[in-house]
Tab-separated table of C-alpha atoms in Angstrom:
chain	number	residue	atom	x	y	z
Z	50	UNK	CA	-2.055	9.830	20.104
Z	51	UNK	CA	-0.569	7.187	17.544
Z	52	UNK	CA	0.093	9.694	14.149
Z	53	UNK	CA	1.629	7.948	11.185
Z	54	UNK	CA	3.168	10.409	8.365
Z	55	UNK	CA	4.045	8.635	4.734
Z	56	UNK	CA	7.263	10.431	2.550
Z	57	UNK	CA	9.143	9.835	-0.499
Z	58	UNK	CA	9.151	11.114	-3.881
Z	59	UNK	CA	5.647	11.904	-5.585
Z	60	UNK	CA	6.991	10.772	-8.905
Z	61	UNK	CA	9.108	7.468	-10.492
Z	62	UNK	CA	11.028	7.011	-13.820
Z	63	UNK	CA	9.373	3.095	-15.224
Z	64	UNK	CA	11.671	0.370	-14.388
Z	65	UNK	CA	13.142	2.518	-11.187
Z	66	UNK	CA	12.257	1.681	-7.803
Z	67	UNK	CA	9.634	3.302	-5.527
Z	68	UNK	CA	10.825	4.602	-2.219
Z	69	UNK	CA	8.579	5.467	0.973
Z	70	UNK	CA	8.706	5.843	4.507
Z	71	UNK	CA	6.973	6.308	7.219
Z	72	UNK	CA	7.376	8.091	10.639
Z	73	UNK	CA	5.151	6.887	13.389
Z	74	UNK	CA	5.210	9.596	16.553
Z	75	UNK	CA	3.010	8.376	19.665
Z	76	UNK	CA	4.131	4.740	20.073
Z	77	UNK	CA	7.205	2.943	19.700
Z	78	UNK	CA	7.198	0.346	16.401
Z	79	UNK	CA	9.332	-2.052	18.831
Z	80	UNK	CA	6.945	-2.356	21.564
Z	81	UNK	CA	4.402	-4.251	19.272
Z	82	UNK	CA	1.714	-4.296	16.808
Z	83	UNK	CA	2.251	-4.816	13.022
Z	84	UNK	CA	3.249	-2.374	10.660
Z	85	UNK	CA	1.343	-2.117	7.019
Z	86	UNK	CA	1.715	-0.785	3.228
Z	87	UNK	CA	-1.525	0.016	1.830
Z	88	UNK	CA	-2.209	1.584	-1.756
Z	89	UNK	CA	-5.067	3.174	-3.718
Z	90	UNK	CA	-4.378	3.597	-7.115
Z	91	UNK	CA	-6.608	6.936	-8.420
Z	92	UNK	CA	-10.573	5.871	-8.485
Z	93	UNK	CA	-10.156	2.364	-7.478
Z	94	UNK	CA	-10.126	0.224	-4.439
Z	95	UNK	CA	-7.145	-0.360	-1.803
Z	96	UNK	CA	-4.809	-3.134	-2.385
Z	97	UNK	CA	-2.999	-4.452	0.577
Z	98	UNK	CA	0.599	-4.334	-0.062
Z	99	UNK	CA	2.227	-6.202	3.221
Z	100	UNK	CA	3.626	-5.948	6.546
Z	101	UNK	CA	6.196	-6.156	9.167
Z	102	UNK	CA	6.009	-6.743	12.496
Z	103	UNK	CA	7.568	-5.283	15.821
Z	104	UNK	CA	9.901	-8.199	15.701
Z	105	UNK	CA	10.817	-7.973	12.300
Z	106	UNK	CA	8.864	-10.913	10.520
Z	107	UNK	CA	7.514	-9.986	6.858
Z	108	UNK	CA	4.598	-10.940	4.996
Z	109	UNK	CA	3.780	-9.886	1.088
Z	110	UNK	CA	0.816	-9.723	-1.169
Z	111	UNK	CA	1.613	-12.749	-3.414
Z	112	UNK	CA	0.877	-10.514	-6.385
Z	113	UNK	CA	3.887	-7.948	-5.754
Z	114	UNK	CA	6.019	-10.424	-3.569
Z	115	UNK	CA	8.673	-10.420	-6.134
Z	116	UNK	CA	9.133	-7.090	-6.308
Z	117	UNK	CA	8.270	-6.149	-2.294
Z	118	UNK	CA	10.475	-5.426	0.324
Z	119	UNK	CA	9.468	-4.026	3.831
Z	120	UNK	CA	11.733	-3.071	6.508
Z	121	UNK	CA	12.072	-1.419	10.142
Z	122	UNK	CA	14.138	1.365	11.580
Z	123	UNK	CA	13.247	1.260	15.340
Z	124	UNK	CA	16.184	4.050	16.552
Z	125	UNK	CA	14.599	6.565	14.278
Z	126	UNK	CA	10.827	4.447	15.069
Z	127	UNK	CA	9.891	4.500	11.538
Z	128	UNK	CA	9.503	1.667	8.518
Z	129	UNK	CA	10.149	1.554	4.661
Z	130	UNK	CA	8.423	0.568	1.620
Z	131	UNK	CA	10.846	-0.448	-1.586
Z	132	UNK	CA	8.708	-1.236	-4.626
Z	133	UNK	CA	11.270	-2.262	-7.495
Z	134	UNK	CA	10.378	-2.117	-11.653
Z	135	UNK	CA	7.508	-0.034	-11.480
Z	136	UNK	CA	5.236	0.786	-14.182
Z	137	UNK	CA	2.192	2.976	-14.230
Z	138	UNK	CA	-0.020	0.822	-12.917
Z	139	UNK	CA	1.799	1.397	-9.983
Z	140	UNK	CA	0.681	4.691	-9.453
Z	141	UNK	CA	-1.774	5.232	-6.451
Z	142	UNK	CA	-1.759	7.059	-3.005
Z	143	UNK	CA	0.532	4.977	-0.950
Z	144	UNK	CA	-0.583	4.659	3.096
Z	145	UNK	CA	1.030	3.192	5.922
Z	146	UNK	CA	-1.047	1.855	8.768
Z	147	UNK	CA	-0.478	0.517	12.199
Z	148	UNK	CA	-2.419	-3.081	12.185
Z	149	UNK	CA	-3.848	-4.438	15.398
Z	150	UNK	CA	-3.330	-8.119	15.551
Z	151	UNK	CA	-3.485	-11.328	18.200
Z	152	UNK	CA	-6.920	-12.730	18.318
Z	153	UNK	CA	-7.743	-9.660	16.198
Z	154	UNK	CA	-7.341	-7.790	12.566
Z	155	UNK	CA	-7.579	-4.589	11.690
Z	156	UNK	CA	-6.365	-0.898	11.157
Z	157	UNK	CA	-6.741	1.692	13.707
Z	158	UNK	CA	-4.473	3.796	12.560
Z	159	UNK	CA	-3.654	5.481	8.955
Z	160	UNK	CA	-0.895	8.035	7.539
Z	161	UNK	CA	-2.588	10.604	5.220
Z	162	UNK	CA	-1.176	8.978	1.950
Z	163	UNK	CA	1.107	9.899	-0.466
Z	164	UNK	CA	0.725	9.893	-3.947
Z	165	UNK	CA	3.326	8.623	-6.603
Z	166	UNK	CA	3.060	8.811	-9.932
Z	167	UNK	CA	4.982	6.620	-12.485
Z	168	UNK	CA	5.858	8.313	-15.282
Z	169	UNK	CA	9.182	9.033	-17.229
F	206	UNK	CA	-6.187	-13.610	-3.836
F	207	UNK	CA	-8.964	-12.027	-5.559
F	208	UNK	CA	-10.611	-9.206	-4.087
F	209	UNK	CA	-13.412	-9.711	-1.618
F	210	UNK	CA	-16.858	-8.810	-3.354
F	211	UNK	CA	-18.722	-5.751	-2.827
F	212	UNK	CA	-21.929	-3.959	-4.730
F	213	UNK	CA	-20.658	-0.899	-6.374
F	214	UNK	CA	-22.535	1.569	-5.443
F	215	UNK	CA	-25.787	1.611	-2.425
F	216	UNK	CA	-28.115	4.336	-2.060
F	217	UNK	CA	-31.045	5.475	0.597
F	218	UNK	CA	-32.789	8.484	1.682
F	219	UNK	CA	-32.561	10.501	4.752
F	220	UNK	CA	-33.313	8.339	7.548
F	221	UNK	CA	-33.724	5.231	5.900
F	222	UNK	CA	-31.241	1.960	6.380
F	223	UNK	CA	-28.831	0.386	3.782
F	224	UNK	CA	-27.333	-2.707	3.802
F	225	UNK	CA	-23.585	-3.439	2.062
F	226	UNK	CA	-22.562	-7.292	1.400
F	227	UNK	CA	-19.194	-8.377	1.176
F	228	UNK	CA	-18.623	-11.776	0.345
F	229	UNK	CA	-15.187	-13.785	0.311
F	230	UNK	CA	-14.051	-17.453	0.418
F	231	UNK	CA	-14.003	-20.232	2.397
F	232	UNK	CA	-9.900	-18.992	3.643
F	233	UNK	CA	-10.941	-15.621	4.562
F	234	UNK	CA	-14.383	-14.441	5.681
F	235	UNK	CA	-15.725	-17.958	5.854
F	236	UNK	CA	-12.823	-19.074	8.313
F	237	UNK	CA	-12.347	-16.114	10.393
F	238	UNK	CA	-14.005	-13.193	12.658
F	239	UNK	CA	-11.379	-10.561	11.451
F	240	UNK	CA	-13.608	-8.667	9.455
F	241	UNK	CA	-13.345	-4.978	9.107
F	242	UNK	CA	-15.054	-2.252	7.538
F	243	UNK	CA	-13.540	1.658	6.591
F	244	UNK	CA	-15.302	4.470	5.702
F	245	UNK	CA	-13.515	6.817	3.158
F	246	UNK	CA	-14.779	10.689	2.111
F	247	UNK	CA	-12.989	12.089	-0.821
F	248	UNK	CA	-9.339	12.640	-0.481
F	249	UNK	CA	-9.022	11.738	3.079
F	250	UNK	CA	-7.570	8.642	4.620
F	251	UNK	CA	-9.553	5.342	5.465
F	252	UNK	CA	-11.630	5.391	8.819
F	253	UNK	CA	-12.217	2.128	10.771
F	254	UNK	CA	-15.724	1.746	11.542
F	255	UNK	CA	-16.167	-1.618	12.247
F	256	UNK	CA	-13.473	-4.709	13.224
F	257	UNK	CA	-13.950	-8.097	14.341
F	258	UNK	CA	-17.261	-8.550	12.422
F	259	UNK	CA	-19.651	-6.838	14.649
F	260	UNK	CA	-17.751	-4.438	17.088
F	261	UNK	CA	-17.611	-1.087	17.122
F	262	UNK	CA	-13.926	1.300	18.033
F	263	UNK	CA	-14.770	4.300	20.433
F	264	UNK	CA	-16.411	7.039	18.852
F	265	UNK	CA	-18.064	5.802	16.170
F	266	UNK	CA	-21.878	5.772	16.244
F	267	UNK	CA	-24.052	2.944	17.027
F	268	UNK	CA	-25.762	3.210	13.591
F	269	UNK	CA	-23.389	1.228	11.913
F	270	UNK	CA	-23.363	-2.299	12.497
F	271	UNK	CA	-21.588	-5.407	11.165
F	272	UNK	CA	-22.790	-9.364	11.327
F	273	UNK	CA	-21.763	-12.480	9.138
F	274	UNK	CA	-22.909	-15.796	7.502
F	275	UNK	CA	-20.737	-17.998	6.090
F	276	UNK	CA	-18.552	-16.186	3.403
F	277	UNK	CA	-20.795	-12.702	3.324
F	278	UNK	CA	-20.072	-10.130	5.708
F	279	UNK	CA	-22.419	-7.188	6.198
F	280	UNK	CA	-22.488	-3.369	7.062
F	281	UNK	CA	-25.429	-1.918	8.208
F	282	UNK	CA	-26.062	2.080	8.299
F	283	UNK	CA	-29.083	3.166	9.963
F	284	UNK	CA	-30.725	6.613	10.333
F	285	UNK	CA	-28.803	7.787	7.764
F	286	UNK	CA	-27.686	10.673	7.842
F	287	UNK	CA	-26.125	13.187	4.759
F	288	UNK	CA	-22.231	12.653	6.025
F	289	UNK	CA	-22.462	8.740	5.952
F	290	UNK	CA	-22.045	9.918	2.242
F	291	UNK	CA	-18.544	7.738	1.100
F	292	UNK	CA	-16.962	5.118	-0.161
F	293	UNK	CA	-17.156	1.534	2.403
F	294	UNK	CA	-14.425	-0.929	2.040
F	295	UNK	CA	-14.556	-4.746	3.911
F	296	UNK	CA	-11.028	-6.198	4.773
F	297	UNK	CA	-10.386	-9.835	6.152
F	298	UNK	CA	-7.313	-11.592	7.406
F	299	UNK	CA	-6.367	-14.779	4.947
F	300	UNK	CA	-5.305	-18.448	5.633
F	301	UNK	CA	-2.454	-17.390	3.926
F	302	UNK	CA	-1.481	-14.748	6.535
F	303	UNK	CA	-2.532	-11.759	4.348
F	304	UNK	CA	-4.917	-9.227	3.919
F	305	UNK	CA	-7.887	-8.850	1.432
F	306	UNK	CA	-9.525	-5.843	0.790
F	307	UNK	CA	-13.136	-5.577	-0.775
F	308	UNK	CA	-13.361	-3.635	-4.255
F	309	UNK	CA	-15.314	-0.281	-2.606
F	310	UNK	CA	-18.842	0.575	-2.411
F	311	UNK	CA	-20.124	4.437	-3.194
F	312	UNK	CA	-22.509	4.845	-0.520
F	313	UNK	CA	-25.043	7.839	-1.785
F	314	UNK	CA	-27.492	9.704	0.181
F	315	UNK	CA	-30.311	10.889	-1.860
């Protein structure tokens, strides 16, 4: 069974940069699939964040691009989330997510979430 | 991107069937089959219910049905039932190679 589990620290300074991983126990991130970022800030919607596939190749929501960056550790089979100059809008319960793709898109599979608050 | 556009909140009775819309753009739902639909009770993690439109993943009941035209994607619950009770979010794959998410509908059972 493909179980995703989301860490980091539940609260940032403004201006610092957000920190998260995730562990993925089940399947192995370099045999396939792509690799997501998801957030929820508290009583709203979920906001795509981006992804990274088995092979490495990354793709950002256009609205955080600048400040995105996504990245793989296949010997320890987990990936990484850096947001940079956060503010409290930022704040939200961050999930990772295993995203089926090839002729298909969508997410089977979903960490529990973390939540991260911005706040000095 | 703007978000893909759902009704905020749907409501039924016991048994009775509810409809939720979610309608993109010509570059998302109007260009591709990769729609998806999550169901989401309070504090707990999104649930796929429905991907590719219209097809259901193993164990999930054959009340809830998807279908699209043009931009609008639909979910359908029938028979409902008190623990459909949650929040339904559409998401589509992008032109652009991203993803959209729809803005969340409260589904209540009366």
């Amino acid at each position: 069974q493909v179980q995703l589990q989301e860490s980091g620290p539940g609260l940032v300074k403004p201006s610092e940069t957000l920190s998260l991983t995730c562990a993925v126990s089940g399947y192995s991130i370099s045999s396939g699939y792509y690799w997501d970022w998801i957030r929820q800030p508290p009583g709203k919607g979920l906001e795509w964040i981006g992804s990274i596939s088995h092979s490495g190749s990354t793709y950002y929501n256009p609205s955080l691009k600048s400040r995105v960056t996504i990245s793989v550790d296949t010997s320890n089979n987990q990936f990484s989330l850096k947001l940079s100059s956060v503010t409290a809008a930022d704040t939200a319960v961050y999930y990772c997510a295993r995203r089926t793709t090839v002729t298909t898109e969508y997410f089977h599979y979903w960490g529990q979430g973390t939540l991260v608050t911005v706040s000095s | 991107q703007s978000a893909l556009t759902q009704p905020a909140s749907v409501s039924g009775s016991p048994g009775q069937s509810i409809t939720i819309s979610c309608t993109g753009t010509s570059t998302d739902i109007g260009v591709y089959d990769y729609v998806s639909w999550y169901q989401q009770h309070p504090g707990k993690a999104p649930k796929l219910m429905i991907y590719d439109v219209s097809n259901r993943p193993s164990g999930v009941s054959n009340r809830f049905s998807g279908s699209k035209s043009g931009n609008t994607a639909s979910l359908t619950i029938s028979g409902l039932q008190a623990e459909d009770e949650a929040d339904y979010f559409c998401s589509s794959y992008t032109s652009t190679s991203t993803v959209l998410f729809g803005g969340g509908t409260k589904l209540t059972v009366l």
